[in-house]
Amino acid sequence: AQLDAILLVDVLHYFDRATQERLLEKAARALNPGGILVVREPDAALRVRMLWNRLHERLFTLLRITKGSIGAYRTSGAWAHLLGHVGLVEATPGRRGLLSPYADRVVTARRAS
């Protein structure tokens, strides 16, 4: 089935880099022309804010609230580059929330028409 939009929110960092790339390739192929892919992941370049993400992930996995384990973090620029690599265009990293202590950022891209 072809899709108009796919959201991958706080999930990719649970996979290793090779699996992340395969998932994004599959997502890109599943989009209709002009379809949008939205990825929200912690931005590894925001080192101080990443401490909150890492603490949060560590606590939630220890408490078994999150059942996964961390695979790989990337910078938002690296996510944008990877989205371009899998054939999506206009891959742009978004801004982070000013009041949030976390390093989460949204990166969007679309499949060419």
PDB file of N, CA, C and O in Angstrom, residues 32-113:
ATOM      1  N   ASN A  32       3.739   7.632  -1.405  1.00  0.00           N
ATOM      2  CA  ASN A  32       3.277   8.131  -2.702  1.00  0.00           C
ATOM      3  C   ASN A  32       4.188   9.277  -3.135  1.00  0.00           C
ATOM      4  O   ASN A  32       4.803   9.929  -2.282  1.00  0.00           O
ATOM      5  N   PRO A  33       4.256   9.567  -4.437  1.00  0.00           N
ATOM      6  CA  PRO A  33       4.965  10.782  -4.864  1.00  0.00           C
ATOM      7  C   PRO A  33       4.384  11.998  -4.132  1.00  0.00           C
ATOM      8  O   PRO A  33       3.171  12.147  -4.037  1.00  0.00           O
ATOM      9  N   GLY A  34       5.250  12.808  -3.579  1.00  0.00           N
ATOM     10  CA  GLY A  34       4.831  13.964  -2.789  1.00  0.00           C
ATOM     11  C   GLY A  34       4.539  13.631  -1.336  1.00  0.00           C
ATOM     12  O   GLY A  34       4.284  14.527  -0.534  1.00  0.00           O
ATOM     13  N   GLY A  35       4.590  12.346  -0.974  1.00  0.00           N
ATOM     14  CA  GLY A  35       4.331  11.920   0.407  1.00  0.00           C
ATOM     15  C   GLY A  35       5.410  12.407   1.357  1.00  0.00           C
ATOM     16  O   GLY A  35       6.560  12.619   0.965  1.00  0.00           O
ATOM     17  N   ILE A  36       5.035  12.558   2.611  1.00  0.00           N
ATOM     18  CA  ILE A  36       5.916  13.127   3.631  1.00  0.00           C
ATOM     19  C   ILE A  36       6.348  12.060   4.632  1.00  0.00           C
ATOM     20  O   ILE A  36       5.531  11.253   5.084  1.00  0.00           O
ATOM     21  N   LEU A  37       7.618  12.084   4.996  1.00  0.00           N
ATOM     22  CA  LEU A  37       8.142  11.260   6.089  1.00  0.00           C
ATOM     23  C   LEU A  37       8.599  12.202   7.183  1.00  0.00           C
ATOM     24  O   LEU A  37       9.349  13.148   6.931  1.00  0.00           O
ATOM     25  N   VAL A  38       8.125  11.958   8.398  1.00  0.00           N
ATOM     26  CA  VAL A  38       8.480  12.773   9.556  1.00  0.00           C
ATOM     27  C   VAL A  38       9.190  11.865  10.561  1.00  0.00           C
ATOM     28  O   VAL A  38       8.665  10.819  10.944  1.00  0.00           O
ATOM     29  N   VAL A  39      10.362  12.285  10.965  1.00  0.00           N
ATOM     30  CA  VAL A  39      11.160  11.545  11.948  1.00  0.00           C
ATOM     31  C   VAL A  39      11.391  12.454  13.149  1.00  0.00           C
ATOM     32  O   VAL A  39      11.811  13.603  12.983  1.00  0.00           O
ATOM     33  N   ARG A  40      11.094  11.949  14.353  1.00  0.00           N
ATOM     34  CA  ARG A  40      11.466  12.689  15.562  1.00  0.00           C
ATOM     35  C   ARG A  40      12.428  11.810  16.343  1.00  0.00           C
ATOM     36  O   ARG A  40      12.094  10.685  16.717  1.00  0.00           O
ATOM     37  N   GLU A  41      13.605  12.335  16.564  1.00  0.00           N
ATOM     38  CA  GLU A  41      14.668  11.634  17.277  1.00  0.00           C
ATOM     39  C   GLU A  41      15.483  12.640  18.071  1.00  0.00           C
ATOM     40  O   GLU A  41      15.522  13.823  17.726  1.00  0.00           O
ATOM     41  N   PRO A  42      16.168  12.177  19.114  1.00  0.00           N
ATOM     42  CA  PRO A  42      17.086  13.078  19.820  1.00  0.00           C
ATOM     43  C   PRO A  42      18.230  13.488  18.900  1.00  0.00           C
ATOM     44  O   PRO A  42      18.714  12.685  18.116  1.00  0.00           O
ATOM     45  N   ASP A  43      18.644  14.734  19.002  1.00  0.00           N
ATOM     46  CA  ASP A  43      19.750  15.267  18.214  1.00  0.00           C
ATOM     47  C   ASP A  43      21.035  15.084  19.017  1.00  0.00           C
ATOM     48  O   ASP A  43      21.263  15.771  20.015  1.00  0.00           O
ATOM     49  N   ALA A  44      21.860  14.148  18.586  1.00  0.00           N
ATOM     50  CA  ALA A  44      23.091  13.820  19.313  1.00  0.00           C
ATOM     51  C   ALA A  44      24.062  14.993  19.396  1.00  0.00           C
ATOM     52  O   ALA A  44      24.956  14.997  20.241  1.00  0.00           O
ATOM     53  N   ALA A  45      23.880  16.002  18.547  1.00  0.00           N
ATOM     54  CA  ALA A  45      24.767  17.175  18.588  1.00  0.00           C
ATOM     55  C   ALA A  45      24.474  18.068  19.793  1.00  0.00           C
ATOM     56  O   ALA A  45      25.314  18.865  20.185  1.00  0.00           O
ATOM     57  N   LEU A  46      23.293  17.937  20.374  1.00  0.00           N
ATOM     58  CA  LEU A  46      22.905  18.761  21.532  1.00  0.00           C
ATOM     59  C   LEU A  46      23.321  18.031  22.807  1.00  0.00           C
ATOM     60  O   LEU A  46      22.506  17.489  23.542  1.00  0.00           O
ATOM     61  N   ARG A  47      24.593  18.044  23.075  1.00  0.00           N
ATOM     62  CA  ARG A  47      25.200  17.188  24.101  1.00  0.00           C
ATOM     63  C   ARG A  47      24.596  17.337  25.490  1.00  0.00           C
ATOM     64  O   ARG A  47      24.301  16.339  26.144  1.00  0.00           O
ATOM     65  N   VAL A  48      24.380  18.543  25.954  1.00  0.00           N
ATOM     66  CA  VAL A  48      23.834  18.729  27.301  1.00  0.00           C
ATOM     67  C   VAL A  48      22.404  18.209  27.367  1.00  0.00           C
ATOM     68  O   VAL A  48      22.035  17.486  28.285  1.00  0.00           O
ATOM     69  N   ARG A  49      21.603  18.556  26.366  1.00  0.00           N
ATOM     70  CA  ARG A  49      20.218  18.068  26.340  1.00  0.00           C
ATOM     71  C   ARG A  49      20.167  16.555  26.138  1.00  0.00           C
ATOM     72  O   ARG A  49      19.231  15.906  26.593  1.00  0.00           O
ATOM     73  N   MET A  50      21.145  16.001  25.452  1.00  0.00           N
ATOM     74  CA  MET A  50      21.190  14.546  25.271  1.00  0.00           C
ATOM     75  C   MET A  50      21.346  13.823  26.599  1.00  0.00           C
ATOM     76  O   MET A  50      20.912  12.682  26.743  1.00  0.00           O
ATOM     77  N   LEU A  51      21.949  14.488  27.590  1.00  0.00           N
ATOM     78  CA  LEU A  51      22.054  13.858  28.909  1.00  0.00           C
ATOM     79  C   LEU A  51      20.676  13.540  29.469  1.00  0.00           C
ATOM     80  O   LEU A  51      20.471  12.486  30.073  1.00  0.00           O
ATOM     81  N   TRP A  52      19.708  14.450  29.274  1.00  0.00           N
ATOM     82  CA  TRP A  52      18.331  14.199  29.726  1.00  0.00           C
ATOM     83  C   TRP A  52      17.733  13.015  28.980  1.00  0.00           C
ATOM     84  O   TRP A  52      17.072  12.163  29.588  1.00  0.00           O
ATOM     85  N   ASN A  53      17.945  12.964  27.674  1.00  0.00           N
ATOM     86  CA  ASN A  53      17.426  11.839  26.898  1.00  0.00           C
ATOM     87  C   ASN A  53      18.028  10.525  27.373  1.00  0.00           C
ATOM     88  O   ASN A  53      17.314   9.534  27.560  1.00  0.00           O
ATOM     89  N   ARG A  54      19.334  10.531  27.570  1.00  0.00           N
ATOM     90  CA  ARG A  54      19.997   9.297  28.001  1.00  0.00           C
ATOM     91  C   ARG A  54      19.536   8.873  29.399  1.00  0.00           C
ATOM     92  O   ARG A  54      19.305   7.686  29.643  1.00  0.00           O
ATOM     93  N   LEU A  55      19.394   9.832  30.294  1.00  0.00           N
ATOM     94  CA  LEU A  55      18.909   9.533  31.642  1.00  0.00           C
ATOM     95  C   LEU A  55      17.489   8.971  31.584  1.00  0.00           C
ATOM     96  O   LEU A  55      17.179   7.963  32.222  1.00  0.00           O
ATOM     97  N   HIS A  56      16.640   9.620  30.814  1.00  0.00           N
ATOM     98  CA  HIS A  56      15.261   9.178  30.638  1.00  0.00           C
ATOM     99  C   HIS A  56      15.222   7.747  30.090  1.00  0.00           C
ATOM    100  O   HIS A  56      14.514   6.885  30.620  1.00  0.00           O
ATOM    101  N   GLU A  57      15.978   7.480  29.032  1.00  0.00           N
ATOM    102  CA  GLU A  57      16.008   6.149  28.422  1.00  0.00           C
ATOM    103  C   GLU A  57      16.547   5.105  29.396  1.00  0.00           C
ATOM    104  O   GLU A  57      16.003   4.009  29.498  1.00  0.00           O
ATOM    105  N   ARG A  58      17.597   5.452  30.105  1.00  0.00           N
ATOM    106  CA  ARG A  58      18.186   4.512  31.061  1.00  0.00           C
ATOM    107  C   ARG A  58      17.175   4.155  32.159  1.00  0.00           C
ATOM    108  O   ARG A  58      16.972   2.984  32.475  1.00  0.00           O
ATOM    109  N   LEU A  59      16.523   5.173  32.719  1.00  0.00           N
ATOM    110  CA  LEU A  59      15.533   4.958  33.773  1.00  0.00           C
ATOM    111  C   LEU A  59      14.362   4.113  33.269  1.00  0.00           C
ATOM    112  O   LEU A  59      13.958   3.147  33.918  1.00  0.00           O
ATOM    113  N   PHE A  60      13.835   4.454  32.108  1.00  0.00           N
ATOM    114  CA  PHE A  60      12.666   3.740  31.588  1.00  0.00           C
ATOM    115  C   PHE A  60      12.991   2.304  31.186  1.00  0.00           C
ATOM    116  O   PHE A  60      12.147   1.428  31.312  1.00  0.00           O
ATOM    117  N   THR A  61      14.210   2.040  30.731  1.00  0.00           N
ATOM    118  CA  THR A  61      14.565   0.652  30.426  1.00  0.00           C
ATOM    119  C   THR A  61      14.826  -0.128  31.708  1.00  0.00           C
ATOM    120  O   THR A  61      14.461  -1.297  31.805  1.00  0.00           O
ATOM    121  N   LEU A  62      15.425   0.509  32.717  1.00  0.00           N
ATOM    122  CA  LEU A  62      15.621  -0.176  34.003  1.00  0.00           C
ATOM    123  C   LEU A  62      14.296  -0.527  34.662  1.00  0.00           C
ATOM    124  O   LEU A  62      14.153  -1.598  35.266  1.00  0.00           O
ATOM    125  N   LEU A  63      13.323   0.369  34.551  1.00  0.00           N
ATOM    126  CA  LEU A  63      11.996   0.126  35.124  1.00  0.00           C
ATOM    127  C   LEU A  63      11.132  -0.761  34.233  1.00  0.00           C
ATOM    128  O   LEU A  63      10.008  -1.073  34.597  1.00  0.00           O
ATOM    129  N   ARG A  64      11.660  -1.146  33.075  1.00  0.00           N
ATOM    130  CA  ARG A  64      10.967  -1.988  32.092  1.00  0.00           C
ATOM    131  C   ARG A  64       9.728  -1.318  31.515  1.00  0.00           C
ATOM    132  O   ARG A  64       8.808  -1.975  31.051  1.00  0.00           O
ATOM    133  N   ILE A  65       9.686   0.017  31.558  1.00  0.00           N
ATOM    134  CA  ILE A  65       8.614   0.758  30.895  1.00  0.00           C
ATOM    135  C   ILE A  65       8.879   0.738  29.394  1.00  0.00           C
ATOM    136  O   ILE A  65       7.976   0.563  28.590  1.00  0.00           O
ATOM    137  N   THR A  66      10.145   0.900  29.038  1.00  0.00           N
ATOM    138  CA  THR A  66      10.600   0.742  27.665  1.00  0.00           C
ATOM    139  C   THR A  66      11.275  -0.610  27.586  1.00  0.00           C
ATOM    140  O   THR A  66      12.173  -0.899  28.379  1.00  0.00           O
ATOM    141  N   LYS A  67      10.852  -1.445  26.664  1.00  0.00           N
ATOM    142  CA  LYS A  67      11.364  -2.815  26.600  1.00  0.00           C
ATOM    143  C   LYS A  67      12.560  -2.953  25.659  1.00  0.00           C
ATOM    144  O   LYS A  67      13.168  -3.991  25.596  1.00  0.00           O
ATOM    145  N   GLY A  68      12.896  -1.909  24.921  1.00  0.00           N
ATOM    146  CA  GLY A  68      14.005  -1.967  23.974  1.00  0.00           C
ATOM    147  C   GLY A  68      15.319  -1.588  24.613  1.00  0.00           C
ATOM    148  O   GLY A  68      15.414  -1.357  25.816  1.00  0.00           O
ATOM    149  N   SER A  69      16.333  -1.546  23.792  1.00  0.00           N
ATOM    150  CA  SER A  69      17.627  -1.036  24.227  1.00  0.00           C
ATOM    151  C   SER A  69      18.111  -0.075  23.146  1.00  0.00           C
ATOM    152  O   SER A  69      17.698  -0.153  21.992  1.00  0.00           O
ATOM    153  N   ILE A  70      18.981   0.823  23.528  1.00  0.00           N
ATOM    154  CA  ILE A  70      19.434   1.851  22.598  1.00  0.00           C
ATOM    155  C   ILE A  70      20.358   1.251  21.547  1.00  0.00           C
ATOM    156  O   ILE A  70      21.284   0.513  21.865  1.00  0.00           O
ATOM    157  N   GLY A  71      20.089   1.611  20.296  1.00  0.00           N
ATOM    158  CA  GLY A  71      20.929   1.175  19.191  1.00  0.00           C
ATOM    159  C   GLY A  71      21.919   2.262  18.829  1.00  0.00           C
ATOM    160  O   GLY A  71      23.094   2.173  19.153  1.00  0.00           O
ATOM    161  N   ALA A  72      21.429   3.335  18.174  1.00  0.00           N
ATOM    162  CA  ALA A  72      22.332   4.400  17.742  1.00  0.00           C
ATOM    163  C   ALA A  72      21.585   5.728  17.675  1.00  0.00           C
ATOM    164  O   ALA A  72      20.469   5.801  17.182  1.00  0.00           O
ATOM    165  N   TYR A  73      22.239   6.749  18.184  1.00  0.00           N
ATOM    166  CA  TYR A  73      21.752   8.120  18.057  1.00  0.00           C
ATOM    167  C   TYR A  73      22.496   8.786  16.896  1.00  0.00           C
ATOM    168  O   TYR A  73      23.633   8.432  16.609  1.00  0.00           O
ATOM    169  N   ARG A  74      21.856   9.761  16.263  1.00  0.00           N
ATOM    170  CA  ARG A  74      22.476  10.548  15.200  1.00  0.00           C
ATOM    171  C   ARG A  74      22.136  12.014  15.437  1.00  0.00           C
ATOM    172  O   ARG A  74      21.212  12.328  16.168  1.00  0.00           O
ATOM    173  N   THR A  75      22.838  12.889  14.768  1.00  0.00           N
ATOM    174  CA  THR A  75      22.480  14.306  14.812  1.00  0.00           C
ATOM    175  C   THR A  75      21.302  14.532  13.870  1.00  0.00           C
ATOM    176  O   THR A  75      21.060  13.724  12.959  1.00  0.00           O
ATOM    177  N   SER A  76      20.576  15.628  14.052  1.00  0.00           N
ATOM    178  CA  SER A  76      19.458  15.895  13.152  1.00  0.00           C
ATOM    179  C   SER A  76      19.970  16.132  11.726  1.00  0.00           C
ATOM    180  O   SER A  76      19.303  15.756  10.755  1.00  0.00           O
ATOM    181  N   GLY A  77      21.153  16.703  11.582  1.00  0.00           N
ATOM    182  CA  GLY A  77      21.743  16.862  10.257  1.00  0.00           C
ATOM    183  C   GLY A  77      22.048  15.517   9.609  1.00  0.00           C
ATOM    184  O   GLY A  77      21.861  15.337   8.403  1.00  0.00           O
ATOM    185  N   ALA A  78      22.492  14.554  10.414  1.00  0.00           N
ATOM    186  CA  ALA A  78      22.777  13.213   9.893  1.00  0.00           C
ATOM    187  C   ALA A  78      21.480  12.520   9.470  1.00  0.00           C
ATOM    188  O   ALA A  78      21.453  11.803   8.458  1.00  0.00           O
ATOM    189  N   TRP A  79      20.394  12.735  10.230  1.00  0.00           N
ATOM    190  CA  TRP A  79      19.097  12.163   9.824  1.00  0.00           C
ATOM    191  C   TRP A  79      18.665  12.775   8.497  1.00  0.00           C
ATOM    192  O   TRP A  79      18.216  12.060   7.596  1.00  0.00           O
ATOM    193  N   ALA A  80      18.782  14.077   8.352  1.00  0.00           N
ATOM    194  CA  ALA A  80      18.401  14.749   7.106  1.00  0.00           C
ATOM    195  C   ALA A  80      19.229  14.210   5.937  1.00  0.00           C
ATOM    196  O   ALA A  80      18.695  13.935   4.860  1.00  0.00           O
ATOM    197  N   HIS A  81      20.527  14.036   6.163  1.00  0.00           N
ATOM    198  CA  HIS A  81      21.405  13.496   5.119  1.00  0.00           C
ATOM    199  C   HIS A  81      20.966  12.082   4.733  1.00  0.00           C
ATOM    200  O   HIS A  81      20.898  11.739   3.548  1.00  0.00           O
ATOM    201  N   LEU A  82      20.662  11.257   5.727  1.00  0.00           N
ATOM    202  CA  LEU A  82      20.246   9.879   5.468  1.00  0.00           C
ATOM    203  C   LEU A  82      18.925   9.844   4.696  1.00  0.00           C
ATOM    204  O   LEU A  82      18.760   9.036   3.787  1.00  0.00           O
ATOM    205  N   LEU A  83      17.998  10.724   5.044  1.00  0.00           N
ATOM    206  CA  LEU A  83      16.737  10.773   4.304  1.00  0.00           C
ATOM    207  C   LEU A  83      16.988  11.133   2.839  1.00  0.00           C
ATOM    208  O   LEU A  83      16.353  10.576   1.936  1.00  0.00           O
ATOM    209  N   GLY A  84      17.921  12.032   2.599  1.00  0.00           N
ATOM    210  CA  GLY A  84      18.301  12.346   1.224  1.00  0.00           C
ATOM    211  C   GLY A  84      18.927  11.148   0.535  1.00  0.00           C
ATOM    212  O   GLY A  84      18.665  10.872  -0.636  1.00  0.00           O
ATOM    213  N   HIS A  85      19.725  10.403   1.271  1.00  0.00           N
ATOM    214  CA  HIS A  85      20.408   9.226   0.732  1.00  0.00           C
ATOM    215  C   HIS A  85      19.420   8.138   0.299  1.00  0.00           C
ATOM    216  O   HIS A  85      19.682   7.415  -0.664  1.00  0.00           O
ATOM    217  N   VAL A  86      18.287   8.010   0.999  1.00  0.00           N
ATOM    218  CA  VAL A  86      17.301   6.980   0.642  1.00  0.00           C
ATOM    219  C   VAL A  86      16.317   7.481  -0.408  1.00  0.00           C
ATOM    220  O   VAL A  86      15.332   6.824  -0.702  1.00  0.00           O
ATOM    221  N   GLY A  87      16.588   8.663  -0.985  1.00  0.00           N
ATOM    222  CA  GLY A  87      15.812   9.125  -2.111  1.00  0.00           C
ATOM    223  C   GLY A  87      14.738  10.148  -1.810  1.00  0.00           C
ATOM    224  O   GLY A  87      13.931  10.463  -2.681  1.00  0.00           O
ATOM    225  N   LEU A  88      14.716  10.675  -0.602  1.00  0.00           N
ATOM    226  CA  LEU A  88      13.736  11.701  -0.269  1.00  0.00           C
ATOM    227  C   LEU A  88      14.351  13.076  -0.497  1.00  0.00           C
ATOM    228  O   LEU A  88      15.572  13.236  -0.486  1.00  0.00           O
ATOM    229  N   VAL A  89      13.520  14.063  -0.726  1.00  0.00           N
ATOM    230  CA  VAL A  89      14.011  15.403  -1.027  1.00  0.00           C
ATOM    231  C   VAL A  89      13.551  16.384   0.036  1.00  0.00           C
ATOM    232  O   VAL A  89      12.656  16.094   0.832  1.00  0.00           O
ATOM    233  N   GLU A  90      14.176  17.554   0.008  1.00  0.00           N
ATOM    234  CA  GLU A  90      13.852  18.618   0.953  1.00  0.00           C
ATOM    235  C   GLU A  90      13.912  18.136   2.400  1.00  0.00           C
ATOM    236  O   GLU A  90      13.071  18.487   3.232  1.00  0.00           O
ATOM    237  N   ALA A  91      14.890  17.312   2.689  1.00  0.00           N
ATOM    238  CA  ALA A  91      15.068  16.822   4.050  1.00  0.00           C
ATOM    239  C   ALA A  91      15.617  17.948   4.914  1.00  0.00           C
ATOM    240  O   ALA A  91      16.708  18.436   4.667  1.00  0.00           O
ATOM    241  N   THR A  92      14.839  18.367   5.888  1.00  0.00           N
ATOM    242  CA  THR A  92      15.244  19.498   6.718  1.00  0.00           C
ATOM    243  C   THR A  92      15.083  19.179   8.192  1.00  0.00           C
ATOM    244  O   THR A  92      14.038  18.696   8.618  1.00  0.00           O
ATOM    245  N   PRO A  93      16.129  19.434   8.979  1.00  0.00           N
ATOM    246  CA  PRO A  93      15.995  19.273  10.425  1.00  0.00           C
ATOM    247  C   PRO A  93      15.202  20.443  10.994  1.00  0.00           C
ATOM    248  O   PRO A  93      15.385  21.586  10.593  1.00  0.00           O
ATOM    249  N   GLY A  94      14.310  20.149  11.895  1.00  0.00           N
ATOM    250  CA  GLY A  94      13.500  21.185  12.521  1.00  0.00           C
ATOM    251  C   GLY A  94      14.135  21.729  13.782  1.00  0.00           C
ATOM    252  O   GLY A  94      15.221  21.314  14.188  1.00  0.00           O
ATOM    253  N   ARG A  95      13.438  22.635  14.406  1.00  0.00           N
ATOM    254  CA  ARG A  95      13.916  23.235  15.655  1.00  0.00           C
ATOM    255  C   ARG A  95      13.473  22.392  16.836  1.00  0.00           C
ATOM    256  O   ARG A  95      12.496  21.690  16.776  1.00  0.00           O
ATOM    257  N   ARG A  96      14.176  22.553  17.912  1.00  0.00           N
ATOM    258  CA  ARG A  96      13.771  21.896  19.149  1.00  0.00           C
ATOM    259  C   ARG A  96      12.930  22.870  19.953  1.00  0.00           C
ATOM    260  O   ARG A  96      13.002  24.075  19.761  1.00  0.00           O
ATOM    261  N   GLY A  97      12.133  22.327  20.847  1.00  0.00           N
ATOM    262  CA  GLY A  97      11.330  23.183  21.709  1.00  0.00           C
ATOM    263  C   GLY A  97      12.206  23.950  22.688  1.00  0.00           C
ATOM    264  O   GLY A  97      13.114  23.383  23.287  1.00  0.00           O
ATOM    265  N   LEU A  98      11.958  25.218  22.847  1.00  0.00           N
ATOM    266  CA  LEU A  98      12.791  26.047  23.722  1.00  0.00           C
ATOM    267  C   LEU A  98      12.672  25.654  25.188  1.00  0.00           C
ATOM    268  O   LEU A  98      13.626  25.758  25.943  1.00  0.00           O
ATOM    269  N   LEU A  99      11.497  25.207  25.613  1.00  0.00           N
ATOM    270  CA  LEU A  99      11.297  24.909  27.026  1.00  0.00           C
ATOM    271  C   LEU A  99      11.596  23.460  27.388  1.00  0.00           C
ATOM    272  O   LEU A  99      11.662  23.123  28.556  1.00  0.00           O
ATOM    273  N   SER A 100      11.766  22.620  26.407  1.00  0.00           N
ATOM    274  CA  SER A 100      12.015  21.212  26.675  1.00  0.00           C
ATOM    275  C   SER A 100      13.467  20.993  27.091  1.00  0.00           C
ATOM    276  O   SER A 100      14.375  21.537  26.473  1.00  0.00           O
ATOM    277  N   PRO A 101      13.688  20.158  28.119  1.00  0.00           N
ATOM    278  CA  PRO A 101      15.071  19.830  28.483  1.00  0.00           C
ATOM    279  C   PRO A 101      15.676  18.768  27.558  1.00  0.00           C
ATOM    280  O   PRO A 101      16.866  18.497  27.625  1.00  0.00           O
ATOM    281  N   TYR A 102      14.861  18.184  26.696  1.00  0.00           N
ATOM    282  CA  TYR A 102      15.312  17.083  25.840  1.00  0.00           C
ATOM    283  C   TYR A 102      15.898  17.583  24.523  1.00  0.00           C
ATOM    284  O   TYR A 102      15.646  18.697  24.097  1.00  0.00           O
ATOM    285  N   ALA A 103      16.631  16.697  23.861  1.00  0.00           N
ATOM    286  CA  ALA A 103      17.296  17.016  22.592  1.00  0.00           C
ATOM    287  C   ALA A 103      16.451  16.629  21.381  1.00  0.00           C
ATOM    288  O   ALA A 103      16.957  16.618  20.266  1.00  0.00           O
ATOM    289  N   ASP A 104      15.182  16.315  21.574  1.00  0.00           N
ATOM    290  CA  ASP A 104      14.338  15.849  20.480  1.00  0.00           C
ATOM    291  C   ASP A 104      14.175  16.903  19.391  1.00  0.00           C
ATOM    292  O   ASP A 104      13.948  18.074  19.680  1.00  0.00           O
ATOM    293  N   ARG A 105      14.289  16.450  18.144  1.00  0.00           N
ATOM    294  CA  ARG A 105      14.077  17.309  16.979  1.00  0.00           C
ATOM    295  C   ARG A 105      13.283  16.539  15.935  1.00  0.00           C
ATOM    296  O   ARG A 105      13.359  15.322  15.864  1.00  0.00           O
ATOM    297  N   VAL A 106      12.579  17.284  15.119  1.00  0.00           N
ATOM    298  CA  VAL A 106      11.805  16.701  14.027  1.00  0.00           C
ATOM    299  C   VAL A 106      12.549  16.966  12.722  1.00  0.00           C
ATOM    300  O   VAL A 106      13.003  18.086  12.475  1.00  0.00           O
ATOM    301  N   VAL A 107      12.657  15.923  11.905  1.00  0.00           N
ATOM    302  CA  VAL A 107      13.254  16.045  10.581  1.00  0.00           C
ATOM    303  C   VAL A 107      12.183  15.598   9.584  1.00  0.00           C
ATOM    304  O   VAL A 107      11.580  14.536   9.771  1.00  0.00           O
ATOM    305  N   THR A 108      11.928  16.402   8.561  1.00  0.00           N
ATOM    306  CA  THR A 108      10.915  16.052   7.562  1.00  0.00           C
ATOM    307  C   THR A 108      11.541  15.955   6.174  1.00  0.00           C
ATOM    308  O   THR A 108      12.545  16.608   5.889  1.00  0.00           O
ATOM    309  N   ALA A 109      10.934  15.128   5.355  1.00  0.00           N
ATOM    310  CA  ALA A 109      11.367  14.981   3.964  1.00  0.00           C
ATOM    311  C   ALA A 109      10.166  14.482   3.167  1.00  0.00           C
ATOM    312  O   ALA A 109       9.187  14.014   3.732  1.00  0.00           O
ATOM    313  N   ARG A 110      10.238  14.604   1.850  1.00  0.00           N
ATOM    314  CA  ARG A 110       9.139  14.121   1.020  1.00  0.00           C
ATOM    315  C   ARG A 110       9.697  13.341  -0.165  1.00  0.00           C
ATOM    316  O   ARG A 110      10.853  13.516  -0.557  1.00  0.00           O
ATOM    317  N   ARG A 111       8.842  12.490  -0.689  1.00  0.00           N
ATOM    318  CA  ARG A 111       9.205  11.746  -1.892  1.00  0.00           C
ATOM    319  C   ARG A 111       8.939  12.656  -3.089  1.00  0.00           C
ATOM    320  O   ARG A 111       7.914  13.326  -3.155  1.00  0.00           O
ATOM    321  N   ALA A 112       9.873  12.688  -4.013  1.00  0.00           N
ATOM    322  CA  ALA A 112       9.729  13.558  -5.188  1.00  0.00           C
ATOM    323  C   ALA A 112       8.457  13.205  -5.954  1.00  0.00           C
ATOM    324  O   ALA A 112       8.055  12.041  -6.016  1.00  0.00           O
ATOM    325  N   SER A 113       7.844  14.227  -6.505  1.00  0.00           N
ATOM    326  CA  SER A 113       6.597  14.036  -7.284  1.00  0.00           C
ATOM    327  C   SER A 113       6.876  13.410  -8.625  1.00  0.00           C
ATOM    328  O   SER A 113       7.894  13.512  -9.193  1.00  0.00           O
TER     329      SER A 113
END
